[in-house]
Coordinates of C-alpha atoms and ligand atoms in Angstrom, one line a residue:
X1 CA -10.0 -35.3 33.8
X2 CA -7.2 -34.2 31.4
X3 CA -7.8 -31.6 28.8
X4 CA -6.2 -31.6 25.4
X5 CA -5.7 -29.0 22.7
X6 CA -5.5 -31.3 19.8
X7 CA -6.5 -34.7 21.0
X8 CA -6.6 -36.1 17.4
X9 CA -2.7 -36.0 17.5
X10 CA -2.0 -36.0 21.3
X11 CA -3.8 -39.1 21.8
X12 CA -3.4 -40.9 18.5
X13 CA -2.3 -44.5 18.3
X14 CA 1.3 -45.3 17.7
X15 CA 0.4 -46.6 14.1
X16 CA -1.6 -43.3 13.3
X17 CA 1.4 -41.2 14.3
X18 CA 3.9 -43.4 12.4
X19 CA 1.6 -43.0 9.3
X20 CA 1.6 -39.1 9.8
X21 CA 5.4 -39.1 10.3
X22 CA 6.1 -41.2 7.2
X23 CA 3.9 -39.1 5.0
X24 CA 5.4 -35.9 6.3
X25 CA 9.1 -37.1 6.1
X26 CA 8.9 -38.2 2.5
X27 CA 7.6 -34.7 1.6
X28 CA 10.0 -32.9 3.8
X29 CA 13.1 -34.8 2.4
X30 CA 12.0 -33.9 -1.2
X31 CA 11.5 -30.2 -0.1
X32 CA 14.9 -29.9 1.6
X33 CA 16.8 -31.8 -1.3
X34 CA 15.3 -29.5 -3.9
X35 CA 15.7 -26.3 -2.0
X36 CA 18.8 -26.4 0.2
X37 CA 22.1 -26.9 -1.6
X38 CA 23.9 -27.4 1.7
X39 CA 21.7 -30.4 2.5
X40 CA 21.7 -31.8 -1.0
X41 CA 25.5 -31.8 -0.8
X42 CA 25.5 -33.8 2.5
X43 CA 22.9 -36.3 1.1
X44 CA 24.9 -36.7 -2.1
X45 CA 28.1 -37.2 -0.2
X46 CA 26.2 -40.1 1.7
X47 CA 24.8 -41.4 -1.5
X48 CA 21.2 -41.0 -0.5
X49 CA 18.3 -39.4 -2.6
X50 CA 14.9 -38.6 -1.8
X51 CA 13.7 -41.8 -3.5
X52 CA 15.6 -43.8 -0.8
X53 CA 13.1 -42.4 1.9
X54 CA 9.8 -44.1 1.8
X55 CA 8.8 -44.1 5.3
X56 CA 10.0 -42.9 8.7
X57 CA 11.9 -46.4 8.9
X58 CA 14.3 -44.9 6.4
X59 CA 15.3 -41.9 8.5
X60 CA 18.5 -43.5 9.6
X61 CA 19.8 -43.3 6.0
X62 CA 20.0 -39.5 6.2
X63 CA 23.0 -37.6 7.5
X64 CA 23.2 -35.9 10.8
X65 CA 23.2 -32.1 11.0
X66 CA 25.1 -30.4 13.8
X67 CA 25.6 -27.0 15.3
X68 CA 28.8 -26.6 13.3
X69 CA 26.7 -27.1 10.0
X70 CA 24.3 -24.2 11.3
X71 CA 27.3 -21.9 11.9
X72 CA 28.9 -22.9 8.5
X73 CA 25.6 -22.2 6.6
X74 CA 25.0 -18.9 8.5
X75 CA 22.9 -16.9 7.7
X76 CA 20.8 -18.2 4.7
X77 CA 22.6 -21.6 3.8
X78 CA 19.8 -23.7 5.3
X79 CA 16.8 -21.6 4.3
X80 CA 14.4 -24.0 2.3
X81 CA 12.0 -21.4 0.9
X82 CA 12.1 -17.9 -0.7
X83 CA 12.8 -15.3 1.8
X84 CA 9.8 -13.5 0.6
X85 CA 7.7 -16.4 2.2
X86 CA 9.3 -15.8 5.7
X87 CA 7.6 -13.5 8.2
X88 CA 10.1 -13.7 11.1
X89 CA 13.4 -14.7 12.5
X90 CA 14.5 -15.8 16.0
X91 CA 18.0 -16.4 17.1
X92 CA 20.0 -18.1 19.8
X93 CA 21.9 -15.9 22.3
X94 CA 25.2 -16.8 20.6
X95 CA 27.4 -16.7 23.7
X96 CA 29.7 -19.3 22.0
X97 CA 30.6 -18.7 18.3
X98 CA 28.1 -17.4 15.7
X99 CA 24.6 -17.1 16.4
X100 CA 21.9 -19.4 14.8
X101 CA 19.3 -17.7 12.9
X102 CA 16.0 -19.5 12.4
X103 CA 13.5 -18.4 9.8
X104 CA 9.7 -18.9 9.9
X105 CA 6.9 -18.9 7.5
X106 CA 3.4 -17.9 8.7
X107 CA 2.5 -21.6 8.7
X108 CA 5.7 -22.4 10.8
X109 CA 4.6 -19.9 13.4
X110 CA 1.1 -21.4 13.4
X111 CA 2.3 -24.8 14.0
X112 CA 4.7 -23.7 16.7
X113 CA 2.0 -21.8 18.5
X114 CA -0.2 -24.9 18.4
X115 CA 2.6 -26.8 20.1
X116 CA 2.8 -24.1 22.8
X117 CA -0.9 -24.2 23.1
X118 CA -0.8 -28.0 23.8
X119 CA 1.7 -27.2 26.7
X120 CA -0.6 -24.5 28.2
X121 CA -3.7 -26.7 28.0
X122 CA -1.7 -29.6 29.5
X123 CA -0.9 -27.3 32.5
X124 CA -4.7 -26.7 32.9
X125 CA -4.9 -23.6 30.9
X126 CA -8.3 -22.5 29.4
X127 CA -9.8 -19.3 27.9
X128 CA -10.8 -18.5 31.4
X129 CA -7.1 -18.1 32.4
X130 CA -4.8 -15.1 32.6
X131 CA -1.4 -16.2 31.3
X132 CA 1.7 -13.9 32.3
X133 CA 4.5 -14.5 29.9
X134 CA 7.6 -13.5 31.6
X135 CA 10.2 -15.1 29.2
X136 CA 12.2 -12.6 27.3
X137 CA 10.6 -11.4 24.1
X138 CA 12.7 -10.4 21.1
X139 CA 15.2 -12.7 19.3
X140 CA 14.7 -15.3 22.2
X141 CA 11.8 -17.7 21.4
X142 CA 10.5 -18.0 24.9
X143 CA 8.3 -14.9 25.0
X144 CA 6.8 -15.0 21.5
X145 CA 6.2 -18.8 21.6
X146 CA 4.3 -18.9 24.9
X147 CA 2.6 -15.7 23.8
X148 CA 1.3 -17.2 20.7
X149 CA 0.2 -20.4 22.5
X150 CA -1.8 -18.4 25.0
X151 CA -3.5 -16.5 22.2
X152 CA -4.5 -19.9 20.6
X153 CA -5.9 -21.1 23.8
X154 CA -7.8 -17.9 24.2
X155 CA -6.3 -17.0 27.6
X156 CA -5.8 -13.4 28.4
X157 CA -2.2 -12.8 27.7
X158 CA 0.0 -10.5 29.8
X159 CA 3.1 -9.9 27.6
X160 CA 5.3 -8.8 30.4
X161 CA 8.7 -10.1 29.1
X162 CA 11.3 -10.8 31.8
X163 CA 12.6 -8.5 34.4
X164 CA 11.2 -5.7 36.5
X165 CA 10.1 -8.1 39.2
X166 CA 8.0 -5.8 41.3
X167 CA 6.0 -4.8 38.2
X168 CA 5.5 -8.5 37.5
X169 CA 4.2 -9.0 40.9
X170 CA 2.0 -6.0 40.7
X171 CA 0.4 -7.1 37.5
X172 CA 0.2 -10.8 38.7
X173 CA -1.9 -9.4 41.7
X174 CA -4.0 -6.7 40.0
X175 CA -4.8 -8.7 37.0
X176 CA -5.2 -12.1 38.8
X177 CA -2.7 -14.1 36.7
X178 CA -3.3 -17.8 37.0
X179 CA -0.4 -19.1 34.9
X180 CA 3.1 -17.9 34.7
X181 CA 5.6 -18.8 31.9
X182 CA 9.3 -18.0 32.6
X183 CA 12.6 -19.7 33.2
X184 CA 12.7 -21.7 36.5
X185 CA 15.5 -19.5 37.9
X186 CA 13.4 -16.5 37.2
X187 CA 10.4 -18.2 38.8
X188 CA 12.6 -18.8 42.0
X189 CA 13.6 -15.2 42.0
X190 CA 9.9 -14.0 41.8
X191 CA 9.0 -16.5 44.7
X192 CA 11.9 -15.0 46.8
X193 CA 10.8 -11.5 46.0
X194 CA 7.1 -12.3 47.0
X195 CA 8.4 -13.5 50.3
X196 CA 10.4 -10.4 50.8
X197 CA 7.5 -8.2 50.1
X198 CA 5.6 -10.2 52.7
X199 CA 3.1 -11.7 50.2
X200 CA 2.1 -15.3 50.9
X201 CA 1.4 -17.7 47.9
X202 CA -2.3 -17.7 49.1
X203 CA -2.6 -14.0 48.3
X204 CA -2.0 -14.6 44.6
X205 CA -4.2 -16.6 42.0
X206 CA -1.3 -18.4 40.3
X207 CA -2.2 -22.1 39.8
X208 CA 0.4 -23.2 37.4
X209 CA 3.8 -22.3 35.9
X210 CA 5.4 -23.4 32.6
X211 CA 9.1 -23.4 33.0
X212 CA 11.9 -24.3 30.8
X213 CA 14.8 -23.1 28.6
X214 CA 17.4 -24.2 31.1
X215 CA 18.1 -27.4 33.2
X216 CA 16.3 -27.6 36.6
X217 CA 16.1 -30.2 39.1
X218 CA 13.1 -31.9 40.9
X219 CA 14.4 -30.3 44.2
X220 CA 14.1 -27.0 42.5
X221 CA 10.5 -27.8 41.3
X222 CA 9.5 -28.5 44.7
X223 CA 11.0 -25.2 45.9
X224 CA 9.1 -23.2 43.3
X225 CA 5.8 -25.0 43.7
X226 CA 5.9 -24.1 47.4
X227 CA 7.1 -20.5 47.1
X228 CA 4.4 -19.6 44.4
X229 CA 1.7 -22.1 45.5
X230 CA 1.5 -23.7 42.1
X231 CA 2.0 -26.8 40.1
X232 CA 5.2 -26.4 38.0
X233 CA 5.4 -27.8 34.6
X234 CA 8.4 -28.4 32.4
X235 CA 8.6 -27.2 28.8
X236 CA 11.4 -28.0 26.3
X237 CA 12.5 -26.7 23.0
X238 CA 15.3 -25.1 21.0
X239 CA 15.5 -22.2 18.6
X240 CA 16.8 -24.6 15.8
X241 CA 13.5 -26.6 15.9
X242 CA 11.3 -23.5 16.4
X243 CA 11.5 -22.8 20.1
X244 CA 9.6 -23.9 23.4
X245 CA 6.9 -26.6 22.7
X246 CA 8.9 -29.4 21.2
X247 CA 7.9 -31.2 24.2
X248 CA 5.8 -30.4 27.4
X249 CA 4.8 -31.9 30.5
X250 CA 1.4 -33.1 31.6
X251 CA 0.0 -33.4 35.1
X252 CA 1.7 -36.7 35.7
X253 CA 5.1 -34.7 35.9
X254 CA 7.0 -37.8 34.7
X255 CA 8.7 -36.5 31.6
X256 CA 7.7 -34.2 28.7
X257 CA 5.5 -35.5 25.8
X258 CA 7.3 -34.8 22.6
X259 CA 5.0 -33.4 19.9
X260 CA 6.1 -36.2 17.5
X261 CA 3.6 -35.4 14.8
X262 CA 5.8 -32.4 14.1
X263 CA 9.3 -33.5 15.6
X264 CA 10.7 -37.0 15.2
X265 CA 12.9 -37.9 18.1
X266 CA 15.9 -40.2 18.2
X267 CA 18.5 -41.1 20.8
X268 CA 21.9 -41.8 19.6
X269 CA 25.3 -42.7 21.0
X270 CA 27.1 -39.3 20.9
X271 CA 30.5 -41.0 20.2
X272 CA 29.4 -43.4 17.4
X273 CA 26.3 -41.9 16.0
X274 CA 24.4 -45.2 16.4
X275 CA 20.7 -45.1 17.0
X276 CA 20.0 -46.5 20.5
X277 CA 16.9 -48.5 21.5
X278 CA 14.2 -46.9 23.6
X279 CA 15.0 -46.4 27.2
X280 CA 18.7 -46.0 26.6
X281 CA 20.5 -42.8 27.6
X282 CA 22.1 -40.7 24.7
X283 CA 22.1 -37.6 22.6
X284 CA 18.7 -36.3 21.5
X285 CA 18.3 -35.9 17.7
X286 CA 15.2 -34.1 16.1
X287 CA 13.8 -34.0 12.7
X288 CA 11.3 -31.3 11.9
X289 CA 8.7 -33.1 9.9
X290 CA 6.7 -30.2 8.6
X291 CA 8.6 -26.9 9.0
X292 CA 8.9 -24.9 5.8
X293 CA 11.4 -22.2 6.2
X294 CA 14.1 -23.8 8.3
X295 CA 13.6 -27.6 8.5
X296 CA 16.4 -29.5 10.1
X297 CA 16.7 -33.2 9.5
X298 CA 18.4 -35.3 12.2
X299 CA 19.7 -32.3 14.0
X300 CA 22.0 -33.1 17.0
X301 CA 20.9 -31.2 20.0
X302 CA 23.7 -32.3 22.4
X303 CA 21.1 -32.6 25.0
X304 CA 21.5 -35.9 26.9
X305 CA 18.2 -37.7 27.4
X306 CA 16.0 -40.9 27.7
X307 CA 12.9 -41.6 25.8
X308 CA 10.0 -43.6 27.1
X309 CA 6.7 -45.0 25.6
X310 CA 5.3 -46.1 28.9
X311 CA 1.6 -45.5 29.2
X312 CA 0.8 -42.2 30.6
X313 CA -2.1 -41.7 33.0
X314 CA -3.0 -38.3 31.2
X315 CA -4.2 -40.3 28.2
X316 CA -1.6 -38.8 25.8
X317 CA 0.2 -41.4 23.6
X318 CA 3.1 -38.9 22.6
X319 CA 6.5 -40.3 23.5
X320 CA 8.0 -38.8 26.6
X321 CA 11.6 -37.5 27.1
X322 CA 13.0 -37.2 30.6
X323 CA 14.4 -33.8 31.8
X324 CA 17.6 -33.3 29.8
X325 CA 20.4 -34.6 31.9
X326 CA 22.7 -31.7 31.0
X327 CA 24.1 -31.0 27.5
X328 CA 27.0 -33.0 26.4
X329 CA 28.8 -29.7 26.2
X330 CA 27.8 -28.4 29.6
X331 CA 29.5 -31.4 31.2
X332 CA 32.6 -30.4 33.1
X333 CA 35.6 -32.7 33.4
X334 CA 37.1 -31.9 36.7
X335 CA 40.1 -34.0 37.7
X336 CA 39.0 -36.5 35.1
X337 CA 35.6 -36.9 36.6
X338 CA 32.4 -36.0 34.6
X339 CA 30.3 -33.5 36.5
X340 CA 27.0 -32.1 35.5
X341 CA 26.1 -28.8 37.3
X342 CA 22.6 -30.3 38.0
X343 CA 24.2 -32.9 40.3
X344 CA 25.6 -30.0 42.4
X345 CA 22.3 -28.2 42.4
X346 CA 20.4 -31.3 43.7
X347 CA 22.9 -31.7 46.7
X348 CA 22.4 -28.0 47.6
X349 CA 18.7 -28.0 47.5
X350 CA 18.4 -31.4 49.2
X351 CA 20.6 -30.0 52.0
X352 CA 18.2 -27.0 52.5
X353 CA 20.2 -24.3 50.7
X354 CA 18.8 -21.9 48.1
X355 CA 19.1 -22.3 44.3
X356 CA 21.4 -19.3 44.2
X357 CA 24.8 -20.6 43.7
X358 CA 27.9 -20.2 41.5
X359 CA 30.3 -23.0 40.4
X360 CA 33.8 -21.9 39.5
X361 CA 36.3 -24.2 37.9
X362 CA 40.0 -23.3 37.6
X363 CA 43.4 -24.8 37.4
X364 CA 46.1 -24.4 40.1
X365 CA 49.5 -25.8 39.2
X366 CA 48.0 -28.4 36.9
X367 CA 45.3 -29.4 39.2
X368 CA 41.6 -28.6 38.6
X369 CA 39.9 -26.6 41.5
X370 CA 36.2 -26.6 42.2
X371 CA 34.7 -23.8 44.2
X372 CA 31.0 -23.7 44.9
X373 CA 29.6 -20.4 46.4
X374 CA 26.2 -20.8 47.8
X375 CA 24.0 -18.0 49.2
X376 CA 22.6 -18.3 52.7
X377 CA 19.1 -17.3 53.4
X378 CA 18.6 -14.3 55.9
X379 CA 17.7 -16.9 58.6
X380 CA 20.7 -19.0 57.9
X381 CA 22.9 -16.0 57.9
X382 CA 22.5 -15.3 61.5
X383 CA 24.7 -18.3 62.3
X384 CA 27.9 -17.7 64.0
X385 CA 31.2 -17.9 62.0
X386 CA 31.9 -21.2 63.7
X387 CA 28.6 -22.6 62.7
X388 CA 28.9 -21.4 59.2
X389 CA 32.3 -23.1 58.8
X390 CA 30.9 -26.4 60.0
X391 CA 28.0 -26.0 57.4
X392 CA 30.6 -25.4 54.6
X393 CA 32.4 -28.6 55.7
X394 CA 29.2 -30.6 55.8
X395 CA 28.0 -29.3 52.5
X396 CA 31.5 -30.1 50.9
X397 CA 31.3 -33.6 52.2
X398 CA 27.7 -34.0 50.7
X399 CA 29.0 -32.8 47.3
X400 CA 32.0 -35.1 47.6
X401 CA 29.6 -38.0 48.1
X402 CA 27.8 -37.1 45.0
X403 CA 30.7 -36.4 42.7
X404 CA 33.7 -38.3 44.2
X405 CA 35.8 -35.1 44.2
X406 CA 36.4 -32.5 47.0
X407 CA 35.0 -29.0 46.4
X408 CA 35.7 -25.9 48.3
X409 CA 32.5 -24.5 49.6
X410 CA 31.8 -20.9 50.4
X411 CA 28.6 -19.9 52.1
X412 CA 27.9 -16.2 51.2
X413 CA 25.7 -13.5 52.5
X414 CA 22.2 -13.2 51.1
X415 CA 21.7 -11.3 47.8
X416 CA 25.4 -11.5 46.9
X417 CA 24.9 -13.8 43.9
X418 CA 23.3 -12.2 40.9
X419 CA 19.8 -13.2 40.1
X420 CA 18.7 -14.3 36.7
X421 CA 15.7 -13.0 34.8
X422 CA 16.4 -15.4 31.9
X423 CA 18.7 -18.3 31.6
X424 CA 20.9 -18.5 34.7
X425 CA 24.7 -18.5 34.4
X426 CA 25.8 -20.9 37.1
X427 CA 29.1 -22.2 35.9
X428 CA 32.3 -20.2 35.2
X429 CA 35.1 -22.4 33.8
X430 CA 38.2 -20.2 34.1
X431 CA 40.4 -23.0 32.7
X432 CA 39.1 -22.0 29.3
X433 CA 40.5 -18.5 29.9
X434 CA 44.0 -19.7 30.5
X435 CA 44.3 -22.4 27.8
Ligands
DLL1 O1 15.6 -22.2 25.4 C1 13.6 -22.5 24.0 C2 12.7 -22.4 25.1 C3 12.2 -21.3 25.5 C4 12.5 -23.6 25.7 C5 11.3 -21.4 26.6 C6 11.6 -23.6 26.8 C7 11.0 -22.5 27.3 P1 17.5 -22.0 23.1 O2 17.8 -20.7 23.7 O3 17.8 -22.3 21.7 O4 15.9 -22.3 23.1 O5 18.0 -23.1 24.0 C8 17.9 -24.5 23.8 O6 18.1 -25.0 26.1 O7 19.1 -27.5 23.8 C9 18.5 -27.3 26.1 O8 19.8 -27.5 26.4 C10 18.1 -26.1 27.0 N1 16.6 -26.3 27.4 C11 15.5 -25.9 26.8 N2 14.5 -26.3 27.6 C12 14.8 -27.0 28.7 C13 14.3 -27.8 29.7 C14 15.0 -22.4 24.3 N3 13.0 -27.7 29.9 C15 18.7 -25.3 24.9 N4 15.2 -28.4 30.6 C16 18.2 -26.8 24.7 C17 16.5 -28.3 30.4 C18 16.3 -27.1 28.5 N5 17.1 -27.8 29.4

């Protein structure tokens, strides 16, 4: 029997949700128009006023907001309330270009933590549980978000942050953690470390994991579930919309329910901006319906996704999003072919390799090259040189079947590829360095 944190919203009828969304949107557009010059200018340019927005059906009249707008408006340009009403900031890692700084009022934090609490309850969490939060704390939203959610549920919260894996395992065992929250790549690393320490999944009390912040495949889910002896749930979110908890998985594990009483989702054609009908693949766009400090209207996430309103056996009526199929800006174009790193990961795991790999793209005399280094497990490593070279050829052929292009595969010794405690870096595109 499914448990819900806020059944009045999670299981509301579509009409009830639409009514909530319409009421919130009308208020939100006024709030933003009156308080954010940047947004007022965008709306004026498009010839839209708050009076044109009478219900959620009018959303399409509003302009989009992109990451470039956020950079332009850095740091205060999109702040919609007095700074004195704000109690916290979070920020993106800012590996490319300027960081995004998101502001929160206390009410924003409360609603965000409710969203994370919904995710924890959907993963089976109750006040009886011990929830180990191994996402990074600090500017990153993962640690604080799940931490706040765990408090709301009333679980005993272990604020571990990421890293120090042996200590994670010690606390996990000594304090009988039942739920772990971290990135999927860190979960895989914890599973690997447990194995090395000779601890079997039966010797720990974990029953569920809540993993997100980076793409991960179904093959990786099976791997983690086996190595930790748990059920692994996906969670999605981004700093710009508050953090984790925009969408979360239930026990059906067939996509993530979007907390659409707070975040309205659209799918658009990334080229034309046209809104696509349900079931079509495109770029995910979010409108935060009730955030006070940093409300984004029609924010283009660049995540590629499909929405579905198929009935879910868990009883929740919230629309579902599939696992993001890579970001539009993650996609590599190699010899003219569109390649998502997740496609390569699927092949590796299906062929029995570890999720420790590195994709390197370069250009050699005007031709793109693709090198995939994959770590062998200690058992695989004992193979002879001849066997390893045969395996490299077989794996290269399997990747070619998936992508249509020929990679160079390097099977490398165990522990030679850097492990990730947060978001894994799995692609190095050296072409950008030369250009
Ligand atoms: O990653 C927030 C988060 C923390 C989500 C903890 C889940 C758990 P950012 O650092 O701003 O925020 O990165 C957001 O990460 O646009 C997606 O491309 C990607 N992403 C987040 N969750 C998932 C997921 C946090 N479950 C960006 N699957 C997003 C795939 C994800 N990609």
